[in-house]
Amino acid sequence: MKNRVKELRMAAGMTQQQLAEWVHVSSRTIISLEKEQYNPSLLLAYRIAEVFHTSVEELYCLRENRELEDQSYENLL
């Protein structure tokens, strides 16, 4: 799922390890999130959004992701 984790982390001058410590996960989890290889739990998404003073919707580009998913379903019809 497309997200802004890396963009916001870098803008904040934060390392992957620092973010991981703030949200109580491993740095591997942060790496996977940034590579869009892992979708977080709702609680983790909320914790990360809090760190960057944004919403889960903005952090995870939910409108854009929903539109992409809708398009993929339309292509199946």
Tab-separated table of C-alpha atoms in Angstrom:
chain	number	residue	atom	x	y	z
A	1	MET	CA	0.000	0.000	0.000
A	2	LYS	CA	1.332	3.405	-1.006
A	3	ASN	CA	2.380	5.492	1.993
A	4	ARG	CA	4.370	8.549	3.018
A	5	VAL	CA	6.343	6.984	5.903
A	6	LYS	CA	9.795	7.410	4.341
A	7	GLU	CA	9.024	10.920	3.070
A	8	LEU	CA	7.848	12.130	6.482
A	9	ARG	CA	10.595	10.303	8.393
A	10	MET	CA	13.304	11.862	6.241
A	11	ALA	CA	11.733	15.328	6.454
A	12	ALA	CA	11.836	14.954	10.245
A	13	GLY	CA	15.520	13.975	10.110
A	14	MET	CA	14.723	10.669	11.779
A	15	THR	CA	16.386	7.312	11.166
A	16	GLN	CA	14.448	4.111	10.621
A	17	GLN	CA	15.713	2.877	13.984
A	18	GLN	CA	14.524	6.020	15.766
A	19	LEU	CA	11.049	5.739	14.254
A	20	ALA	CA	10.946	2.052	15.138
A	21	GLU	CA	11.755	2.858	18.765
A	22	TRP	CA	9.083	5.576	18.899
A	23	VAL	CA	6.366	3.199	17.689
A	24	HIS	CA	7.630	0.025	19.424
A	25	VAL	CA	8.527	-2.113	16.406
A	26	SER	CA	11.748	-3.339	14.806
A	27	SER	CA	13.636	-1.339	12.203
A	28	ARG	CA	12.871	-4.211	9.776
A	29	THR	CA	9.179	-3.380	10.159
A	30	ILE	CA	9.845	0.249	9.233
A	31	ILE	CA	11.939	-0.849	6.257
A	32	SER	CA	9.115	-3.126	5.061
A	33	LEU	CA	6.555	-0.351	5.480
A	34	GLU	CA	8.684	2.080	3.489
A	35	LYS	CA	9.128	-0.472	0.693
A	36	GLU	CA	5.347	-0.975	0.666
A	37	GLN	CA	5.877	-4.667	1.367
A	38	TYR	CA	3.920	-4.698	4.625
A	39	ASN	CA	0.606	-3.204	5.679
A	40	PRO	CA	0.536	-2.183	9.325
A	41	SER	CA	-2.102	-2.856	11.908
A	42	LEU	CA	-4.483	0.000	12.521
A	43	LEU	CA	-2.782	0.711	15.846
A	44	LEU	CA	0.685	0.892	14.275
A	45	ALA	CA	-0.577	3.162	11.501
A	46	TYR	CA	-2.114	5.414	14.152
A	47	ARG	CA	1.117	5.515	16.182
A	48	ILE	CA	3.166	6.465	13.138
A	49	ALA	CA	0.647	9.132	12.151
A	50	GLU	CA	0.865	10.594	15.672
A	51	VAL	CA	4.666	10.824	15.442
A	52	PHE	CA	4.346	12.919	12.293
A	53	HIS	CA	1.300	14.919	13.446
A	54	THR	CA	-0.830	13.753	10.542
A	55	SER	CA	-3.812	11.496	9.998
A	56	VAL	CA	-3.750	7.836	9.066
A	57	GLU	CA	-5.620	8.807	5.910
A	58	GLU	CA	-2.858	11.189	4.840
A	59	LEU	CA	-0.001	8.932	5.960
A	60	TYR	CA	-1.336	5.993	3.968
A	61	CYS	CA	-2.714	7.930	0.971
A	62	LEU	CA	-6.041	6.184	1.574
A	63	ARG	CA	-7.983	8.062	-1.078
A	64	GLU	CA	-5.385	7.239	-3.743
A	65	ASN	CA	-5.088	3.621	-2.591
A	66	ARG	CA	-8.862	3.222	-2.660
A	67	GLU	CA	-9.044	4.581	-6.195
A	68	LEU	CA	-6.316	2.171	-7.348
A	69	GLU	CA	-8.113	-0.745	-5.728
A	70	ASP	CA	-11.437	0.299	-7.275
A	71	GLN	CA	-9.798	0.431	-10.702
A	72	SER	CA	-8.361	-3.058	-10.290
A	73	TYR	CA	-11.840	-4.388	-9.409
A	74	GLU	CA	-13.382	-2.620	-12.403
A	75	ASN	CA	-10.824	-4.285	-14.672
A	76	LEU	CA	-12.035	-7.686	-13.456
A	77	LEU	CA	-15.582	-7.047	-14.697
